[in-house]
Coordinates of C-alpha atoms in Angstrom, one line a residue:
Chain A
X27 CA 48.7 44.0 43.2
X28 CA 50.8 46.8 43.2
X29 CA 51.5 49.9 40.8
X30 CA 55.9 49.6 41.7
X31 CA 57.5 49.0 38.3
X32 CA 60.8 47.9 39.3
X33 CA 63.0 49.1 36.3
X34 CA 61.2 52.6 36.0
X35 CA 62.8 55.9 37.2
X36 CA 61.8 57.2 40.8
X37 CA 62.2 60.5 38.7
X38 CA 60.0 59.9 35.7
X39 CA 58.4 63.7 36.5
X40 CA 54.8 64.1 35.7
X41 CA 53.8 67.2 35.6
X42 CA 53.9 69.3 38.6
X43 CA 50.8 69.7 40.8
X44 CA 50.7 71.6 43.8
X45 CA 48.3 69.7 46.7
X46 CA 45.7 72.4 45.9
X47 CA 45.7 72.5 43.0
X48 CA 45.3 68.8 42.4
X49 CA 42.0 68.8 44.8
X50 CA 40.7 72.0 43.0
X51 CA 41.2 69.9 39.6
X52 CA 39.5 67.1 40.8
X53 CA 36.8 68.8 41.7
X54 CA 36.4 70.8 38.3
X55 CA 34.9 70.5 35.4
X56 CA 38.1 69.4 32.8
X57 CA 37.3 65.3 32.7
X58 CA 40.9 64.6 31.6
X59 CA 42.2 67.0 34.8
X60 CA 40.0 65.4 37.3
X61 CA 41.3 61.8 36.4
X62 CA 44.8 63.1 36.6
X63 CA 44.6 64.9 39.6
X64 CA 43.6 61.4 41.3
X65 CA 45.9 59.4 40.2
X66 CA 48.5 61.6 41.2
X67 CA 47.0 62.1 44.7
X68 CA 47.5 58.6 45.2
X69 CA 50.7 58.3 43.8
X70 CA 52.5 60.7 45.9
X71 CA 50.4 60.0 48.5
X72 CA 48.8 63.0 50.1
X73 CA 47.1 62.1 52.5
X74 CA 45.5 64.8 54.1
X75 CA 41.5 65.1 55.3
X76 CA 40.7 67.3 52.6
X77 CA 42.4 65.1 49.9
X78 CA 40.5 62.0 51.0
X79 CA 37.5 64.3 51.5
X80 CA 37.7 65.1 48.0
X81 CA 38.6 61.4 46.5
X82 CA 35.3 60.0 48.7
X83 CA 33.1 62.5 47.0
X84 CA 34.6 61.1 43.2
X85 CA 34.0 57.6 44.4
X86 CA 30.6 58.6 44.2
X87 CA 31.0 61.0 40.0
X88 CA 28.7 60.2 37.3
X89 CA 29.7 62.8 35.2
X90 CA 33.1 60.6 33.5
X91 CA 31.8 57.7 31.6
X92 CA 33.4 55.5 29.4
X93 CA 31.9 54.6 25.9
X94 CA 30.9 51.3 27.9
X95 CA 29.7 52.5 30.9
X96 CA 32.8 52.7 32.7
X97 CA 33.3 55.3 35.8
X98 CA 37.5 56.2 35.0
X99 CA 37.4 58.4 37.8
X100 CA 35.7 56.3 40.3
X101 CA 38.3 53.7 39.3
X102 CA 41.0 56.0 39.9
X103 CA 40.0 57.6 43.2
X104 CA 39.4 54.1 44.6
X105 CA 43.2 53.1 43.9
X106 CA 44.0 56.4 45.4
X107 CA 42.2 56.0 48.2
X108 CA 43.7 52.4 49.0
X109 CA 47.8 54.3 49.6
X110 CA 46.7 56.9 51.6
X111 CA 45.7 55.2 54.8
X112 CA 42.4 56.9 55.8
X113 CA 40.0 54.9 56.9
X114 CA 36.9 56.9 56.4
X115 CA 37.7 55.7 52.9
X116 CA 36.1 52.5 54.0
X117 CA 32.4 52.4 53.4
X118 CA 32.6 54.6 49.5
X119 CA 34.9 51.7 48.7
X120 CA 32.7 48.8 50.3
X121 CA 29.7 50.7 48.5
X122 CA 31.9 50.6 45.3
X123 CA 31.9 46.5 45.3
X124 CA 28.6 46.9 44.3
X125 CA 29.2 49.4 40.6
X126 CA 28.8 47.7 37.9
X127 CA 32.1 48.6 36.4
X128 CA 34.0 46.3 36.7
X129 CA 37.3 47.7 37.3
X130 CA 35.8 50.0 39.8
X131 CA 35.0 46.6 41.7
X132 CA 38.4 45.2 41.7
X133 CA 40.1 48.9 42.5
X134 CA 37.9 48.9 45.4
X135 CA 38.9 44.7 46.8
X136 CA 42.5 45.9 46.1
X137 CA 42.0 49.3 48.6
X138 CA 39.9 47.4 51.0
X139 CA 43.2 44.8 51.5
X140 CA 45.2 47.6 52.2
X141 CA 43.6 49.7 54.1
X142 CA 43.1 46.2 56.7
X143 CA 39.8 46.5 57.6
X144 CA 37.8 43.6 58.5
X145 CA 34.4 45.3 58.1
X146 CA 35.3 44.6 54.3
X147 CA 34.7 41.0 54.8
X148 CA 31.9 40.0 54.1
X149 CA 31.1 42.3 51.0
X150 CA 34.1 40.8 49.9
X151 CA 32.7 37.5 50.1
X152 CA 29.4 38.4 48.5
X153 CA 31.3 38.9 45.0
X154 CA 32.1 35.6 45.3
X155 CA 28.9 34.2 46.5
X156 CA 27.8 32.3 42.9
X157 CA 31.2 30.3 43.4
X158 CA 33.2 30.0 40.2
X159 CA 30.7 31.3 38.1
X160 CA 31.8 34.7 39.3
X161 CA 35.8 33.1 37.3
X162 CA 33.8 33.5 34.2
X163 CA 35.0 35.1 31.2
X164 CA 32.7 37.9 30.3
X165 CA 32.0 37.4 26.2
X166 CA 34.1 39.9 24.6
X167 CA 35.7 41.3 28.0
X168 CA 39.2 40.9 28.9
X169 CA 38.4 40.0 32.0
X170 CA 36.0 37.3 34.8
X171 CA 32.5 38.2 36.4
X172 CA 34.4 39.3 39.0
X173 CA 37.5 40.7 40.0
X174 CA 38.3 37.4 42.0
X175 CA 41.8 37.7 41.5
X176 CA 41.7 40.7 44.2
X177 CA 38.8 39.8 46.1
X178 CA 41.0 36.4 47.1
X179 CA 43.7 38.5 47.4
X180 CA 41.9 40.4 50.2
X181 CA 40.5 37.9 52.4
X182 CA 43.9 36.6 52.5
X183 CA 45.5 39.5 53.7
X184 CA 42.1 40.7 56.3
X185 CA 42.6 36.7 57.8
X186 CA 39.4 36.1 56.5
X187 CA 39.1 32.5 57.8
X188 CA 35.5 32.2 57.2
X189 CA 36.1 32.5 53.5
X190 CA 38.4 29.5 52.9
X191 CA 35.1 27.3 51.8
X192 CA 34.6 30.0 49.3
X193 CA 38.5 30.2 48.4
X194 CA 39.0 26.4 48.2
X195 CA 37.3 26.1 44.9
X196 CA 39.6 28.4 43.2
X197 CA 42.7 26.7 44.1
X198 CA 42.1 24.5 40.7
X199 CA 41.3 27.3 38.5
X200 CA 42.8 27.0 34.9
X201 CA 43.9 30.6 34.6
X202 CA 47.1 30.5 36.2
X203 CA 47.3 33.9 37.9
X204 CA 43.6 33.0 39.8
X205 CA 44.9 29.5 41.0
X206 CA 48.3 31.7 42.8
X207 CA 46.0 34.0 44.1
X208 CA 43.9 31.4 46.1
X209 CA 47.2 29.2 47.0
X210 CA 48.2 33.2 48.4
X211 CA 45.3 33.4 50.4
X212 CA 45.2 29.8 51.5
X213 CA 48.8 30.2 52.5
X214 CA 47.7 33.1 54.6
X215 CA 44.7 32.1 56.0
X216 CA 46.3 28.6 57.3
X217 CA 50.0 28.5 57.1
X218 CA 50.0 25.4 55.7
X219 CA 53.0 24.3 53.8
X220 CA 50.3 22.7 51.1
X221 CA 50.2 26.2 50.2
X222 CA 53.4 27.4 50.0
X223 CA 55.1 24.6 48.1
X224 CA 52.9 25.4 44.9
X225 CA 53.8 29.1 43.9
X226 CA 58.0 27.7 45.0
X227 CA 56.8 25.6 42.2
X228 CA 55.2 28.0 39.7
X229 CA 58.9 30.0 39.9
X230 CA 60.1 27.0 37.1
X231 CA 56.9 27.6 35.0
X232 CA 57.7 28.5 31.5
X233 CA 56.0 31.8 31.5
X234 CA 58.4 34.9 33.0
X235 CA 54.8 37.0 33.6
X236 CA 53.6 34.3 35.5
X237 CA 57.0 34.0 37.4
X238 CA 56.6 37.4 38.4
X239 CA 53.3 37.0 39.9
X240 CA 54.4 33.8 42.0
X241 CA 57.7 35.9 42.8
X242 CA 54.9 38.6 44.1
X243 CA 52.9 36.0 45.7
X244 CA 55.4 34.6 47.3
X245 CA 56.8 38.4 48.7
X246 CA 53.5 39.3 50.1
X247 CA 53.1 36.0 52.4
X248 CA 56.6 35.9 53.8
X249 CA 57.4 32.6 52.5
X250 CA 60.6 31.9 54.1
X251 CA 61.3 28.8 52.4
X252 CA 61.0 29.9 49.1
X253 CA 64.3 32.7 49.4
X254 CA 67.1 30.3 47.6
X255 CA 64.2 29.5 44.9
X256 CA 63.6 33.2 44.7
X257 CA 67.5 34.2 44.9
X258 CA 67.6 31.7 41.4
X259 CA 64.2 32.1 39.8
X260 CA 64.6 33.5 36.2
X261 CA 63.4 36.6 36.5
X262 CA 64.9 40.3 36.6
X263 CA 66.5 40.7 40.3
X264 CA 64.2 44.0 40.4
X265 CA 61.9 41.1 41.0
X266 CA 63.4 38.8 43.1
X267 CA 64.9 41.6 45.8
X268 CA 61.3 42.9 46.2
X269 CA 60.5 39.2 47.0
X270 CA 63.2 38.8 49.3
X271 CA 62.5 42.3 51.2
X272 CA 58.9 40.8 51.6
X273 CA 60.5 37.6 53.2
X274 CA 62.4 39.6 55.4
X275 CA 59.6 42.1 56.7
X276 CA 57.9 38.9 57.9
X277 CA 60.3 38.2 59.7
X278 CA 61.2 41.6 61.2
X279 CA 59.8 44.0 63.7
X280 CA 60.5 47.8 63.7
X281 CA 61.8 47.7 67.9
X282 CA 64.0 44.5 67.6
X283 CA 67.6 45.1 67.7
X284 CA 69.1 41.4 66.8
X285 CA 68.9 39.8 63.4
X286 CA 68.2 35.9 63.3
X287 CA 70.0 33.8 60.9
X288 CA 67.2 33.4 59.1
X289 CA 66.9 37.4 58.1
X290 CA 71.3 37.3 57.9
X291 CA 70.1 34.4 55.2
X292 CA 67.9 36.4 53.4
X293 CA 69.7 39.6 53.1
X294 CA 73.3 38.1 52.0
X295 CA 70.6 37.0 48.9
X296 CA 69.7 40.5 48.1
X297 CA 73.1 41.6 48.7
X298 CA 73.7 39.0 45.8
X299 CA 71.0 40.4 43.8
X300 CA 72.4 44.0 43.5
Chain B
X29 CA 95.4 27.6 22.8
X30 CA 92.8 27.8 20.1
X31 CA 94.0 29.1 16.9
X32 CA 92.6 32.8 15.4
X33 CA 90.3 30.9 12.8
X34 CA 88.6 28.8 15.4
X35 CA 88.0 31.7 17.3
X36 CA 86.6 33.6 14.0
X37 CA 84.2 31.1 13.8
X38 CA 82.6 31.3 17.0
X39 CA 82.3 35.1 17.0
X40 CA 80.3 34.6 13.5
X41 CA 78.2 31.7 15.8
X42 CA 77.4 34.0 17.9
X43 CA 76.5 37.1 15.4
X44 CA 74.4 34.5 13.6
X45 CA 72.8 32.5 16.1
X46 CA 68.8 32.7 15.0
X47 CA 67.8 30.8 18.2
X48 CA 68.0 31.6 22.0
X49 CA 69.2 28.3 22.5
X50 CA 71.7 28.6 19.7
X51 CA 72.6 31.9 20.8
X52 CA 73.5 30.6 24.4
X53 CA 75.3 27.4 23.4
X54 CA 77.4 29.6 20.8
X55 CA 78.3 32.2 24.1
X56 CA 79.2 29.3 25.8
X57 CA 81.5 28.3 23.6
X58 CA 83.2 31.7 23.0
X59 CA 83.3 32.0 26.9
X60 CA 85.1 28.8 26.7
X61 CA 87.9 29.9 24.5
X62 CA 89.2 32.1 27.0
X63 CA 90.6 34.3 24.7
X64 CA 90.9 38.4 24.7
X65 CA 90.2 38.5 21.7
X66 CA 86.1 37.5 21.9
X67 CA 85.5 40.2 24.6
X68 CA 84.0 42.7 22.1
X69 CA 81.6 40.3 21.2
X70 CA 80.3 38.9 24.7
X71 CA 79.8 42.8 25.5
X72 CA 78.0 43.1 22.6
X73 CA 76.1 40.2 23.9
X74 CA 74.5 41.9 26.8
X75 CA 72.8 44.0 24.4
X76 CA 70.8 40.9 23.1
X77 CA 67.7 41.0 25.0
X78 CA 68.4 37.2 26.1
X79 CA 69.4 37.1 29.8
X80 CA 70.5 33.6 30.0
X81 CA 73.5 34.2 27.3
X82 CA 74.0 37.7 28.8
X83 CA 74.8 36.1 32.4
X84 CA 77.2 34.1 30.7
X85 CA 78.9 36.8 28.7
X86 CA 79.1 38.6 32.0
X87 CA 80.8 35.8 33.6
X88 CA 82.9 35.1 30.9
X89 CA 84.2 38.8 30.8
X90 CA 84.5 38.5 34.7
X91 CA 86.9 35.8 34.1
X92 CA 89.2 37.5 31.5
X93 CA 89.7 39.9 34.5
X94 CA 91.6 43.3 33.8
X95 CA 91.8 42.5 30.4
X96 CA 87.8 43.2 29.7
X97 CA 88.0 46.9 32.3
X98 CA 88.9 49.2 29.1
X99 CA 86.4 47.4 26.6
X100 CA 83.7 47.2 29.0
X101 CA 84.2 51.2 29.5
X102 CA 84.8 52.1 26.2
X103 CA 81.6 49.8 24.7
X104 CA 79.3 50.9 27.5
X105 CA 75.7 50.9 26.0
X106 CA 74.5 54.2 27.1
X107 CA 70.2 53.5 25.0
X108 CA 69.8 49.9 26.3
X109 CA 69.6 50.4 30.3
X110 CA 70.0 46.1 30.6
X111 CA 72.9 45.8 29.0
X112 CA 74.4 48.7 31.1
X113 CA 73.2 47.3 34.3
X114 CA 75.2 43.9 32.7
X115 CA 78.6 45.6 32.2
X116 CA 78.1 47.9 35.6
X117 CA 78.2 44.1 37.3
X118 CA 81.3 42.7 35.3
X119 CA 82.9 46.5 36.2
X120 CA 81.9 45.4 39.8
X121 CA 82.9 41.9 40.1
X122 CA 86.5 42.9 38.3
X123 CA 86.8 45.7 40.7
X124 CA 89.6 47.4 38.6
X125 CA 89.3 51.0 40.0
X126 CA 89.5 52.6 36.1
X127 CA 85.7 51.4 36.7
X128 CA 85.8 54.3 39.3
X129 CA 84.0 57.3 37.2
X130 CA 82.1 55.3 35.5
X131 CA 80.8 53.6 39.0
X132 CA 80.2 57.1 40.5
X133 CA 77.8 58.5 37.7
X134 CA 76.2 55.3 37.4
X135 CA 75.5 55.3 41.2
X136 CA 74.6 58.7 41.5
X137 CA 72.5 59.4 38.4
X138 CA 71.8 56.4 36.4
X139 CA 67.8 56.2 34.9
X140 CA 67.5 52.6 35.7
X141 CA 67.7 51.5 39.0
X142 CA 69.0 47.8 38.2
X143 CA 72.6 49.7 37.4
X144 CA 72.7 52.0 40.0
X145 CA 72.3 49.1 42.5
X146 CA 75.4 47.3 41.1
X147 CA 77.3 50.4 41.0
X148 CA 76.7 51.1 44.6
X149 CA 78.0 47.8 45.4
X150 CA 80.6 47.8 43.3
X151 CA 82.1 51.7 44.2
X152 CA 82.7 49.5 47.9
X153 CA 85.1 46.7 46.3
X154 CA 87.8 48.2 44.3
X155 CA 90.9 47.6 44.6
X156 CA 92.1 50.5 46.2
X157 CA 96.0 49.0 46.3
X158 CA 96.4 49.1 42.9
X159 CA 96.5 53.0 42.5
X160 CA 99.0 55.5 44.2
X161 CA 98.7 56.1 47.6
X162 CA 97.4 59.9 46.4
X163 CA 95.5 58.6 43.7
X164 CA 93.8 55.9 46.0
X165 CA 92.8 58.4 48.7
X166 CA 91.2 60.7 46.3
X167 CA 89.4 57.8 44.8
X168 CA 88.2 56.4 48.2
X169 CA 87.0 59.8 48.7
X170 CA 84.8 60.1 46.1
X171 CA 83.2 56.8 46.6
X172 CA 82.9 57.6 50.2
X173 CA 80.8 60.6 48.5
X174 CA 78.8 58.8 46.6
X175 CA 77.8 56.4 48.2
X176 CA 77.0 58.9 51.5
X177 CA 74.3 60.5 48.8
X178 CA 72.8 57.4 47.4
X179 CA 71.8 56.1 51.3
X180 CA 69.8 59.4 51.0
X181 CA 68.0 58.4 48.3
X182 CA 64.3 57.9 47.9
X183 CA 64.0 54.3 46.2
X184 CA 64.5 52.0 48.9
X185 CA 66.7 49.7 47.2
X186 CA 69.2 52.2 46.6
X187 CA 69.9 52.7 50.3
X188 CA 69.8 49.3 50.5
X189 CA 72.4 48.8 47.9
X190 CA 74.9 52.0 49.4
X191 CA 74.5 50.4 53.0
X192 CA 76.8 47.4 50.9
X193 CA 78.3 49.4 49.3
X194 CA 79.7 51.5 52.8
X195 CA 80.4 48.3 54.6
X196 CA 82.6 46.8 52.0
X197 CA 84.0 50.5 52.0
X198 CA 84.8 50.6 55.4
X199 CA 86.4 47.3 55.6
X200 CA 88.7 47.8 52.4
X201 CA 89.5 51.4 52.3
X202 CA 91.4 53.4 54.8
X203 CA 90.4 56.3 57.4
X204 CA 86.5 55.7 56.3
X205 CA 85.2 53.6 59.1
X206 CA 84.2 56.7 61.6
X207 CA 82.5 58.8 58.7
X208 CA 80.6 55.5 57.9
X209 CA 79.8 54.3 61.4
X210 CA 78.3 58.0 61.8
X211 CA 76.1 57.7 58.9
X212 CA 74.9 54.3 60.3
X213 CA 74.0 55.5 63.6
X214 CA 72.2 58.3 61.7
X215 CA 69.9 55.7 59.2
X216 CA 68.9 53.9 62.3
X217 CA 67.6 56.6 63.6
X218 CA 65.6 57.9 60.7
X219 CA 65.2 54.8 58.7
X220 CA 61.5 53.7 58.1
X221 CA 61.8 51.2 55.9
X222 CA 62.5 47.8 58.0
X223 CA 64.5 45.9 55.0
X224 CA 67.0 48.9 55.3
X225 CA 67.2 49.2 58.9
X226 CA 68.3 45.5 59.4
X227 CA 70.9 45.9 56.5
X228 CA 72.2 48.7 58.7
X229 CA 72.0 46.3 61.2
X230 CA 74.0 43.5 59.9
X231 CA 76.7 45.7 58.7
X232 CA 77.1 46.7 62.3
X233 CA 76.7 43.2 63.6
X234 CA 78.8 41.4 61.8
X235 CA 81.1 43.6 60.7
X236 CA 81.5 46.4 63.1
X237 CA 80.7 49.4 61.0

């Protein structure tokens, strides 16, 4: 998951913060400046000790609660947390797996699979321990037992290999968007074209919101078949070049000097896309 | 040729349409026509909110050549970013350099990022020949500017979208290649983001910016 919204502004302004003053209102008392000042940590991503200092200790508030027993700024200093690259962030986010908000649990998986480390594992795996009971809707809840979506989405990206018994099950899944996630990690975790073939697929699917997912999916694994599929999917090219650049960073390292015809292939796309 | 009643009928298919499918098959046909006369309506198309018949307006329009620049400028849809980003392309593609002010500020300042992408690319094709030798060096000049501050720009895809912009620059325009070269050699060395670097890349590579 990701919080890029292809056809907004770079310059929509929120208001101005200074770096102290943003960790000075997220450790006050104003509720509504706290949550602010962590989302926009994140978001411009400072990442400085005392910043992550500061969005550690919220991982751990009480005093923000939502009418249903929500933690906002938990929720929100978790997401931080995941951009800014520190990885004493680690265990506050491992620990949050555990809250029983539910959106603090899936902030956390999405963090943990960014921040790339495999001590995440097998906490990850616990939230998927009761198999697809944890795919359940919760009555009256927009949303599963679990945040499986993101926990799937992890092990994918941290290699988990010793997950894929735990994944496999998934892979039928009637909602759509679970089903791409665990062909996404199954892709990853094995490379094998079974896994690929499926979200090149789900780009014909009649639904554009699910075409944007597989488009996502199929960015964040590198597909490289998939990039005349992409180039033609229906779908905004915001969309389809951020798919493409994720074809091509597979295929690219940041000392090589040549370009193969493979990446020459996948940039006269984009080039198409502008 | 189709006769001016015909053609009235197809611009009121269009305005009517009260399907998506209807509304593309009735574009199609307009499109088909080939006629000046139904370019008001396929721009007024792109402002429909249905990308399949806007694509098809866009190449229809494309197709009608210099005929659709002045419409195109004059009926540009400054509230509805997606139809913008829709004309920007046919502005591009026509490469009529009367699209040249209305590339820059869509390059430079544009909200949406979808139009400033196609007017980076398109401020590179022109066709520089068709202006004065005067007029065309001041033009190539400011495109040359332009597209120098959108490399510097903060959204990845914008840099990426100058960098095409400056190679199709360097290989149609004339006197620009050292400035651009320069600013190539510059991005590699300060470039981060690896899609952009290897677009730099290519445009030295293959074309020997």
């Amino acid at each position: 998951m990701t919080d890029f919204n292809p056809e907004a502004s770079s310059d929509t302004a929120a208001p101005a913060l200074t770096v102290e003053e943003a960790i000075a209102n997220l450790r006050g008392t104003d509720l509504s400046l706290r949550y602010y000042a962590a989302w926009w940590l994140g978001k411009f991503r400072v990442s400085e000790p005392a910043v992550v200092d500061a969005l550690i200790e919220a991982l751990d508030d009480e005093a923000d609660r939502t009418e249903l027993g929500g933690y906002p700024l938990r929720r929100n200093a978790a997401r931080a947390l995941g951009k800014l690259g520190d990885q004493r962030a680690v265990p506050g986010l491992i620990r949050c797996l555990d809250c029983s908000d539910f959106y603090v649990r899936e902030a956390a998986a999405q963090s943990l699979e960014m921040l790339g480390d495999r001590a995440a594992v097998s906490p990850l795996m616990q939230l998927l321990s009761s198999g697809l009971a944890a795919a359940e809707r919760v009555p009256g809840r927009p949303h599963f037992t679990q945040p499986c979506e993101a926990v799937i989405e992890a092990l994918g990206t941290l290699k988990a290999t010793e997950a894929i018994p735990l994944i496999k099950p998934f892979l039928e899944h009637q909602a759509r968007r679970l089903q791409y996630a665990a062909t996404r990690a199954m892709y990853q975790l094995t490379r094998d074209e079974a896994y690929g073939k499926p979200l090149v697929q789900a780009l014909q699917g009649q639904d554009v919101v699910l075409r944007r997912v597989a488009l996502s999916d199929l960015g964040a694994i590198g597909y490289l078949p998939a990039a005349e599929a992409i180039a033609t999917a229906s779908a905004e090219n915001s969309f389809k070049l951020i798919a493409l650049k994720g074809l091509l960073e597979h295929q690219l390292t940041p000392e090589a000097n040549t370009l193969s015809d493979d990446t020459i292939r996948v940039m006269k796309l984009m080039d198409s896309l502008l | 040729m189709i006769d001016s009643t015909r053609i009235q009928a197809l611009i009121q298919a269009v305005e009517q349409a009260n399907s998506a499918e209807g509304l593309v098959e009735s574009v199609r046909a307009l499109v088909a026509t080939n006629s000046e006369e139904v370019i008001p309506t396929l721009i007024t198309v792109l402002g429909y909110n249905n990308p399949e018949a806007a694509v098809i307006a866009v190449e229809g329009l494309i197709g009608l050549g210099e005929a659709a620049v002045m419409p195109l400028l004059n009926q540009l849809d400054e509230y509805n970013y997606g139809a913008r980003a829709y004309s920007i392309r046919a502005l591009a593609t026509i490469a009529d350099p009367r699209a040249l002010d209305v590339l820059v500020t869509a390059a430079a300042s544009d909200f949406a990022p979808s139009v400033r992408r196609a007017a980076a690319k398109g401020l590179g094709n022109l066709q520089w020949h068709q202006l004065s030798p005067e007029q065309g060096q001041e033009a190539q000049d400011l495109a040359l500017k332009t597209l120098l501050d959108v490399s510097q720009d903060a959204e990845w895809a914008n840099r990426y979208a100058a960098i095409v912009g400056l190679e199709a620059l360097a290989a149609n325009a004339t006197g620009m290649i050292e400035r651009i070269r320069n600013r190539f050699e510059q991005m590699l060395s300060s470039e981060a983001d690896l899609a952009v670097r290897s677009r730099v890349l290519m445009a030295q590579q293959k074309n020997g910016c």
